[in-house]
Amino acid sequence: MLFRLALAVVSGFAAAAAPGIAQLPPPRALSPEAALDDVRLARRAIETIHPGLDRYGAPGITGAAFDVLERESESGITDQRLYALLSAALASVRCSHTKAEPWKEWTAARETGATYFPLRFREESGRMLVARSASPAILAADEVIAIDGVPAGIIMATILNAVPADGWTDGARRFALFNSSDLDDCEFDHYYPFYFGGGGERVIEVRAAGATRSRLERVSLVTRAARREALRQPAAARNLDESITLTFPQEGVALLRIGTFVAYRKQLDPEAIYRPYFEEIATKAAASLIIDLRSNSGGSDEAALDLLRFIAKEPFAPRGSRWVKAYRFGDLRDKLETWDPSVLDMPDDAFRKLENGYYEVLSPQVPAFAPLAPAFTGRVIALCGPANASGATLCLATMRSRFGVTLAGEPTGGSADGPTAGIIFFVTLPNSGIRVRVPAIRSVSGMTDAAATGGLTPDVDVRSTLADELAGRDPVLEAALGLAQRR
């Protein structure tokens, strides 16, 4: 149903949006043969390799989405429309690592073109609110009613249809809509031009907070760099060592913020990075530790593991297994790219066939992990939220199930059962230049509190609103500080 909504919206608004894309590459027509060749290659790669098609729903859902896409391509299609509909088909897999990347010319044009709203938005209770504004005519807390006559609800529903997420974690998808994306500043920024055009000016219908009547405001789009500068919005930390801060908001309470677990872009030793912070916590004799992971989507396994070792009271053994759907790829092999080409030629004895049809990846027995000194042995509270994707959610689930950590905040985006990720294959579609990401490994954590729909529900559910943000309040942290003071 949602895929058909996206198809209908693209059909209805693409023509009206076309004049506004002067600063982006114009739509390039693909012949029926070229379009079908690309669609069928993407489909074959997903159906052959992806080990999670049945993880959160019937695999027929994705097959039906590709059926619609093939029928749409039979009469020819533009590269931009193909990308929009392919993204929606891939999102039906319900896997945050399964998505498409635009072709190089498009990405380069967006880096320099004035195609971004001078605004940042927020979804709240089904409403589209202005969170930050660099336009004098529009204020933070204004509600967006429509853009170029298209109702805000239609815009959000259409783009949400293309936003990937692990399982049925729709709160995480709504969060990513305006707050995160590894393809752009947020998913709205990334997908809006494909569905509704980009560049030039936009007429936005807004309503002030508490007002009964709306007004129309004309807004000129800007470059991404100009928006960041105007909104004084620093880029998020890309590496573990840049993302950590330690404060002591109350006597006896330490607050450790870790914005990412990424330790692979630079040669980083997570244990060495964490140790000075835990030494300072020990020096201050803090009785409670609040670990704020709310902006952490995951990254390197070593970074999450070493954090766990600094709060462990005794050695703990790893759990879980890894499955693949296939490790021989036939003629697809030459079309697959990845950062470790050796995985394309793994020996047969590296796998064990399971009764469910998957192959388990056999790994050497790993010894128990010892706590790292100075290990924190007091009360630990972890802050979580919809930005927590695969690795961060798995870390949070381990904290609670293995170490008794209390979780406070909002439900997470990733699955406590483990991500479908590991090795990612990249398939470049020859005619459009679109690149499809196909994860190859299904992690199975064995966590008893892993929800069948994905996501992790906190022990203490606390929601933060735009009004809180604008007033400088942090109700999640306030709740955690209250918990930390209890004895």
Short mmCIF file of C-alpha atoms in Angstrom, two decimals, residues 50-429:
data_model
loop_
_atom_site.label_atom_id
_atom_site.label_comp_id
_atom_site.label_asym_id
_atom_site.label_seq_id
_atom_site.Cartn_x
_atom_site.Cartn_y
_atom_site.Cartn_z
CA HIS A 50 20.02 -10.66 1.43
CA PRO A 51 19.62 -12.87 4.55
CA GLY A 52 16.85 -10.81 6.12
CA LEU A 53 13.97 -10.80 3.64
CA ASP A 54 11.88 -12.88 6.06
CA ARG A 55 13.12 -11.27 9.24
CA TYR A 56 10.34 -8.75 9.89
CA GLY A 57 7.63 -9.79 7.49
CA ALA A 58 6.72 -11.94 4.52
CA PRO A 59 9.42 -11.88 1.82
CA GLY A 60 6.60 -11.51 -0.70
CA ILE A 61 6.21 -7.86 0.34
CA THR A 62 9.53 -6.94 -1.27
CA GLY A 63 8.80 -9.15 -4.28
CA ALA A 64 5.49 -7.34 -4.80
CA ALA A 65 7.24 -3.96 -4.59
CA PHE A 66 9.71 -5.03 -7.28
CA ASP A 67 6.82 -6.34 -9.41
CA VAL A 68 5.28 -2.86 -9.36
CA LEU A 69 8.65 -1.29 -10.18
CA GLU A 70 9.17 -3.63 -13.13
CA ARG A 71 5.73 -2.80 -14.54
CA GLU A 72 6.43 0.91 -14.14
CA SER A 73 9.74 0.50 -16.01
CA GLU A 74 8.24 -1.35 -18.97
CA SER A 75 7.35 1.93 -20.68
CA GLY A 76 10.61 3.67 -19.76
CA ILE A 77 11.41 5.79 -16.72
CA THR A 78 13.74 8.63 -15.73
CA ASP A 79 16.75 8.02 -13.52
CA GLN A 80 15.29 10.25 -10.78
CA ARG A 81 11.95 8.47 -10.72
CA LEU A 82 13.69 5.09 -10.79
CA TYR A 83 15.75 6.09 -7.75
CA ALA A 84 12.67 7.22 -5.82
CA LEU A 85 10.73 4.03 -6.50
CA LEU A 86 13.71 1.72 -6.06
CA SER A 87 14.39 3.32 -2.67
CA ALA A 88 10.82 2.60 -1.61
CA ALA A 89 11.11 -1.01 -2.81
CA LEU A 90 14.33 -1.49 -0.85
CA ALA A 91 12.80 0.09 2.26
CA SER A 92 10.14 -2.63 2.20
CA VAL A 93 12.89 -5.07 3.30
CA ARG A 94 12.79 -3.33 6.71
CA CYS A 95 16.59 -3.25 7.03
CA SER A 96 18.46 -0.02 7.76
CA HIS A 97 21.51 -1.21 5.79
CA THR A 98 19.54 -1.92 2.59
CA LYS A 99 19.32 1.20 0.47
CA ALA A 100 20.38 2.86 -2.77
CA GLU A 101 22.93 5.60 -3.39
CA PRO A 102 22.44 8.16 -6.19
CA TRP A 103 24.71 8.33 -9.20
CA LYS A 104 27.89 10.41 -8.92
CA GLU A 105 26.73 13.42 -10.97
CA TRP A 106 23.69 13.90 -8.74
CA THR A 107 25.71 13.70 -5.54
CA ALA A 108 28.30 16.17 -6.87
CA ALA A 109 25.58 18.64 -7.90
CA ARG A 110 23.98 18.54 -4.47
CA GLU A 111 27.31 19.35 -2.83
CA THR A 112 27.42 22.75 -4.54
CA GLY A 113 23.87 23.50 -5.67
CA ALA A 114 21.34 25.65 -3.81
CA THR A 115 18.91 22.79 -3.20
CA TYR A 116 18.43 22.84 0.60
CA PHE A 117 15.74 24.55 2.63
CA PRO A 118 17.21 27.21 4.97
CA LEU A 119 15.26 25.37 7.66
CA ARG A 120 15.39 22.20 9.72
CA PHE A 121 12.15 20.47 10.52
CA ARG A 122 10.81 18.08 13.15
CA GLU A 123 7.92 15.60 13.12
CA GLU A 124 5.79 15.71 16.23
CA SER A 125 2.43 13.98 16.63
CA GLY A 126 1.98 13.86 12.87
CA ARG A 127 2.76 17.58 12.43
CA MET A 128 5.69 19.07 10.55
CA LEU A 129 7.28 21.76 12.73
CA VAL A 130 10.15 24.17 12.08
CA ALA A 131 12.95 23.31 14.48
CA ARG A 132 15.56 25.80 13.23
CA SER A 133 15.28 28.65 10.75
CA ALA A 134 17.67 30.82 8.79
CA SER A 135 14.74 32.59 7.08
CA PRO A 136 13.50 35.82 8.68
CA ALA A 137 9.97 35.09 7.50
CA ILE A 138 9.67 31.72 9.24
CA LEU A 139 10.26 31.10 12.92
CA ALA A 140 11.14 28.06 14.97
CA ALA A 141 7.96 26.36 16.27
CA ASP A 142 5.95 27.41 13.19
CA GLU A 143 3.96 24.51 11.75
CA VAL A 144 4.38 23.66 8.06
CA ILE A 145 0.96 23.17 6.48
CA ALA A 146 2.10 22.67 2.88
CA ILE A 147 5.01 23.21 0.50
CA ASP A 148 4.14 24.36 -3.02
CA GLY A 149 0.57 23.33 -2.33
CA VAL A 150 1.43 19.77 -1.32
CA PRO A 151 0.16 19.05 2.21
CA ALA A 152 2.87 18.39 4.78
CA GLY A 153 1.27 15.06 5.68
CA ILE A 154 1.56 13.86 2.07
CA ILE A 155 5.19 14.98 1.88
CA MET A 156 6.16 13.18 5.09
CA ALA A 157 4.25 9.98 4.24
CA THR A 158 5.80 9.85 0.77
CA ILE A 159 9.37 10.27 1.95
CA LEU A 160 8.88 7.96 4.94
CA ASN A 161 8.00 5.26 2.44
CA ALA A 162 11.62 5.36 1.21
CA VAL A 163 13.30 5.59 4.63
CA PRO A 164 14.96 2.29 5.64
CA ALA A 165 14.77 1.04 9.22
CA ASP A 166 15.28 -2.20 11.12
CA GLY A 167 11.90 -3.84 11.56
CA TRP A 168 8.73 -1.93 12.31
CA THR A 169 10.47 0.81 14.26
CA ASP A 170 8.40 3.59 12.78
CA GLY A 171 9.39 6.02 15.52
CA ALA A 172 12.97 5.67 14.34
CA ARG A 173 11.90 6.30 10.74
CA ARG A 174 10.06 9.48 11.75
CA PHE A 175 13.14 10.59 13.68
CA ALA A 176 15.45 9.92 10.71
CA LEU A 177 13.13 11.89 8.45
CA PHE A 178 14.43 15.18 9.85
CA ASN A 179 17.43 14.22 12.00
CA SER A 180 19.74 11.65 10.46
CA SER A 181 20.90 9.94 7.28
CA ASP A 182 24.21 8.51 6.15
CA LEU A 183 23.36 9.76 2.66
CA ASP A 184 22.67 13.40 3.61
CA ASP A 185 21.98 15.65 6.58
CA CYS A 186 18.62 13.90 7.05
CA GLU A 187 16.31 11.65 5.06
CA PHE A 188 14.01 14.56 4.14
CA ASP A 189 16.94 16.43 2.61
CA HIS A 190 18.01 13.36 0.69
CA TYR A 191 14.70 12.24 -0.79
CA TYR A 192 12.71 15.47 -1.19
CA PRO A 193 14.27 16.46 -4.56
CA PHE A 194 13.56 13.02 -6.03
CA TYR A 195 9.88 13.20 -5.20
CA PHE A 196 9.16 16.93 -5.33
CA GLY A 197 12.04 18.62 -7.20
CA GLY A 198 14.93 20.72 -5.93
CA GLY A 199 16.50 24.14 -6.48
CA GLY A 200 15.02 27.62 -6.93
CA GLU A 201 12.30 28.84 -4.58
CA ARG A 202 9.57 27.19 -2.56
CA VAL A 203 6.27 28.59 -1.29
CA ILE A 204 5.67 27.34 2.24
CA GLU A 205 2.36 27.62 4.02
CA VAL A 206 3.02 27.96 7.74
CA ARG A 207 1.05 28.65 10.89
CA ALA A 208 2.51 30.23 13.98
CA ALA A 209 2.32 28.34 17.25
CA GLY A 210 -1.07 29.02 18.82
CA ALA A 211 -2.44 30.80 15.72
CA THR A 212 -5.62 29.79 13.90
CA ARG A 213 -4.75 31.16 10.44
CA SER A 214 -1.86 30.23 8.19
CA ARG A 215 0.25 32.40 5.91
CA LEU A 216 2.30 31.89 2.74
CA GLU A 217 6.04 32.59 2.71
CA ARG A 218 8.40 32.38 -0.26
CA VAL A 219 11.77 30.80 0.59
CA SER A 220 14.91 30.62 -1.55
CA LEU A 221 16.84 27.38 -1.28
CA VAL A 222 20.51 27.48 -0.27
CA THR A 223 23.57 25.25 -0.38
CA ARG A 224 24.09 22.72 2.38
CA ALA A 225 27.22 24.55 3.59
CA ALA A 226 25.37 27.87 3.71
CA ARG A 227 22.56 26.36 5.75
CA ARG A 228 24.92 24.79 8.25
CA GLU A 229 26.71 28.10 8.70
CA ALA A 230 23.49 30.11 9.00
CA LEU A 231 22.00 27.71 11.52
CA ARG A 232 25.29 27.45 13.42
CA GLN A 233 24.89 23.73 13.13
CA PRO A 234 28.18 21.88 13.54
CA ALA A 235 28.61 18.60 11.74
CA ALA A 236 28.23 15.50 13.88
CA ALA A 237 31.43 13.84 15.07
CA ARG A 238 32.57 11.18 12.61
CA ASN A 239 34.95 9.27 14.86
CA LEU A 240 34.91 7.86 18.38
CA ASP A 241 37.74 10.02 19.71
CA GLU A 242 35.97 13.22 18.62
CA SER A 243 32.58 12.32 20.07
CA ILE A 244 33.22 11.79 23.81
CA THR A 245 32.62 14.28 26.60
CA LEU A 246 32.63 13.77 30.38
CA THR A 247 30.95 16.06 32.88
CA PHE A 248 29.77 15.80 36.49
CA PRO A 249 26.30 17.41 36.53
CA GLN A 250 25.66 16.52 40.17
CA GLU A 251 27.79 15.45 43.09
CA GLY A 252 28.53 11.76 42.77
CA VAL A 253 27.14 11.53 39.22
CA ALA A 254 29.25 11.28 36.06
CA LEU A 255 27.77 11.92 32.60
CA LEU A 256 29.65 10.27 29.73
CA ARG A 257 28.40 11.17 26.24
CA ILE A 258 29.52 8.97 23.33
CA GLY A 259 28.26 10.17 19.96
CA THR A 260 29.51 7.34 17.76
CA PHE A 261 31.28 3.99 17.90
CA VAL A 262 33.04 4.59 14.58
CA ALA A 263 36.71 3.62 14.98
CA TYR A 264 37.50 2.43 11.46
CA ARG A 265 38.06 5.71 9.60
CA LYS A 266 41.23 6.32 11.62
CA GLN A 267 43.58 3.96 13.43
CA LEU A 268 41.92 4.12 16.84
CA ASP A 269 42.27 2.02 19.97
CA PRO A 270 38.91 2.29 21.80
CA GLU A 271 40.33 0.93 25.06
CA ALA A 272 43.01 3.63 25.13
CA ILE A 273 40.45 6.32 24.26
CA TYR A 274 38.02 5.34 27.02
CA ARG A 275 40.57 4.80 29.80
CA PRO A 276 41.30 8.46 30.72
CA TYR A 277 37.59 9.11 31.12
CA PHE A 278 37.09 6.14 33.42
CA GLU A 279 40.21 7.12 35.36
CA GLU A 280 38.70 10.56 35.96
CA ILE A 281 35.39 8.97 37.01
CA ALA A 282 37.29 6.81 39.50
CA THR A 283 39.27 9.81 40.79
CA LYS A 284 36.04 11.74 41.42
CA ALA A 285 34.57 8.66 43.16
CA ALA A 286 31.29 8.91 41.27
CA ALA A 287 28.63 6.53 42.59
CA SER A 288 26.44 6.69 39.48
CA LEU A 289 27.34 6.84 35.80
CA ILE A 290 24.98 8.06 33.09
CA ILE A 291 26.08 6.97 29.60
CA ASP A 292 24.35 9.08 26.96
CA LEU A 293 24.20 7.17 23.67
CA ARG A 294 21.16 8.95 22.24
CA SER A 295 22.98 10.30 19.16
CA ASN A 296 25.01 7.11 18.63
CA SER A 297 23.92 4.99 15.67
CA GLY A 298 26.70 2.40 16.04
CA GLY A 299 29.98 1.80 14.24
CA SER A 300 32.80 -0.52 15.22
CA ASP A 301 32.18 -3.63 17.33
CA GLU A 302 35.44 -3.04 19.22
CA ALA A 303 34.29 0.38 20.41
CA ALA A 304 31.05 -0.99 21.84
CA LEU A 305 32.78 -4.03 23.35
CA ASP A 306 35.47 -2.02 25.13
CA LEU A 307 32.83 0.29 26.61
CA LEU A 308 31.06 -2.79 28.00
CA ARG A 309 34.33 -4.04 29.48
CA PHE A 310 34.71 -0.80 31.44
CA ILE A 311 31.36 -1.38 33.19
CA ALA A 312 31.65 -5.16 33.60
CA LYS A 313 32.11 -6.56 37.10
CA GLU A 314 33.25 -10.01 35.92
CA PRO A 315 34.36 -11.68 32.67
CA PHE A 316 31.60 -12.23 30.11
CA ALA A 317 31.49 -14.46 27.05
CA PRO A 318 30.20 -13.37 23.64
CA ARG A 319 26.94 -14.83 22.41
CA GLY A 320 25.08 -15.09 19.16
CA SER A 321 25.76 -16.35 15.67
CA ARG A 322 25.97 -15.09 12.10
CA TRP A 323 24.05 -16.40 9.13
CA VAL A 324 24.32 -15.87 5.39
CA LYS A 325 21.86 -16.77 2.68
CA ALA A 326 24.55 -17.52 0.10
CA TYR A 327 28.32 -17.51 -0.13
CA ARG A 328 28.57 -18.51 -3.80
CA PHE A 329 27.18 -15.88 -6.14
CA GLY A 330 27.37 -17.27 -9.68
CA ASP A 331 27.51 -14.63 -12.38
CA LEU A 332 26.62 -11.96 -9.80
CA ARG A 333 30.12 -12.26 -8.39
CA ASP A 334 31.69 -9.94 -10.97
CA LYS A 335 29.06 -7.29 -10.23
CA LEU A 336 29.73 -7.21 -6.47
CA GLU A 337 32.08 -4.74 -4.79
CA THR A 338 33.01 -4.65 -1.13
CA TRP A 339 35.80 -3.45 1.17
CA ASP A 340 37.06 -7.02 1.72
CA PRO A 341 37.12 -8.90 -1.62
CA SER A 342 38.22 -12.11 0.12
CA VAL A 343 34.61 -12.72 1.20
CA LEU A 344 33.76 -13.44 -2.44
CA ASP A 345 35.80 -16.64 -2.31
CA MET A 346 35.28 -18.08 1.15
CA PRO A 347 36.00 -21.83 1.55
CA ASP A 348 33.13 -24.25 2.06
CA ASP A 349 34.39 -25.25 5.48
CA ALA A 350 33.84 -21.70 6.75
CA PHE A 351 30.09 -22.38 6.83
CA ARG A 352 27.63 -24.87 8.27
CA LYS A 353 24.26 -25.52 6.62
CA LEU A 354 21.34 -24.95 8.97
CA GLU A 355 17.95 -26.62 8.86
CA ASN A 356 16.27 -23.26 8.16
CA GLY A 357 18.12 -22.96 4.86
CA TYR A 358 20.75 -20.45 6.00
CA TYR A 359 24.48 -21.05 6.42
CA GLU A 360 26.06 -20.29 9.77
CA VAL A 361 29.43 -18.53 9.61
CA LEU A 362 31.85 -20.63 11.65
CA SER A 363 34.22 -18.63 13.85
CA PRO A 364 37.01 -19.61 16.25
CA GLN A 365 35.96 -19.91 19.87
CA VAL A 366 36.43 -16.52 21.52
CA PRO A 367 37.50 -16.46 25.18
CA ALA A 368 35.55 -14.51 27.77
CA PHE A 369 36.20 -10.76 27.86
CA ALA A 370 37.75 -9.52 31.08
CA PRO A 371 36.75 -6.20 32.66
CA LEU A 372 39.08 -3.29 31.90
CA ALA A 373 40.59 -1.24 34.70
CA PRO A 374 39.48 1.01 36.19
CA ALA A 375 36.09 -0.68 35.74
CA PHE A 376 33.11 1.29 37.02
CA THR A 377 31.19 -0.78 39.60
CA GLY A 378 28.48 1.65 40.67
CA ARG A 379 25.01 2.23 39.23
CA VAL A 380 24.83 2.71 35.45
CA ILE A 381 21.99 4.38 33.56
CA ALA A 382 22.09 4.54 29.77
CA LEU A 383 20.16 7.06 27.67
CA CYS A 384 18.68 5.73 24.43
CA GLY A 385 16.52 6.92 21.56
CA PRO A 386 15.49 6.51 17.93
CA ALA A 387 18.93 7.45 16.60
CA ASN A 388 20.34 4.22 18.05
CA ALA A 389 20.69 1.90 15.08
CA SER A 390 22.16 -1.57 14.81
CA GLY A 391 25.42 -1.58 16.82
CA ALA A 392 24.28 0.97 19.39
CA THR A 393 21.03 -0.88 20.06
CA LEU A 394 22.88 -4.16 20.46
CA CYS A 395 25.24 -2.49 22.94
CA LEU A 396 22.31 -1.10 24.93
CA ALA A 397 20.56 -4.47 24.94
CA THR A 398 23.74 -6.11 26.24
CA MET A 399 24.09 -3.47 28.96
CA ARG A 400 20.62 -4.25 30.24
CA SER A 401 20.55 -8.03 29.84
CA ARG A 402 24.11 -8.77 31.01
CA PHE A 403 24.93 -5.92 33.41
CA GLY A 404 21.57 -4.76 34.76
CA VAL A 405 21.86 -1.25 33.31
CA THR A 406 18.68 0.86 33.43
CA LEU A 407 17.67 2.34 30.07
CA ALA A 408 15.93 5.72 29.93
CA GLY A 409 14.64 7.66 26.94
CA GLU A 410 12.75 6.58 23.83
CA PRO A 411 12.56 3.26 21.91
CA THR A 412 15.60 2.57 19.75
CA GLY A 413 15.78 2.18 16.00
CA GLY A 414 17.97 -0.89 15.74
CA SER A 415 17.06 -4.44 16.69
CA ALA A 416 18.25 -6.14 19.86
CA ASP A 417 18.24 -9.37 17.86
CA GLY A 418 21.21 -8.01 15.91
CA PRO A 419 21.62 -6.16 12.60
CA THR A 420 21.54 -7.49 9.07
CA ALA A 421 24.84 -5.97 8.03
CA GLY A 422 28.40 -7.22 8.54
CA ILE A 423 29.74 -7.34 5.03
CA ILE A 424 27.98 -4.95 2.65
CA PHE A 425 28.02 -5.65 -1.08
CA PHE A 426 27.65 -2.76 -3.52
CA VAL A 427 25.98 -3.33 -6.88
CA THR A 428 26.24 -0.49 -9.42
CA LEU A 429 23.33 -0.57 -11.86
#
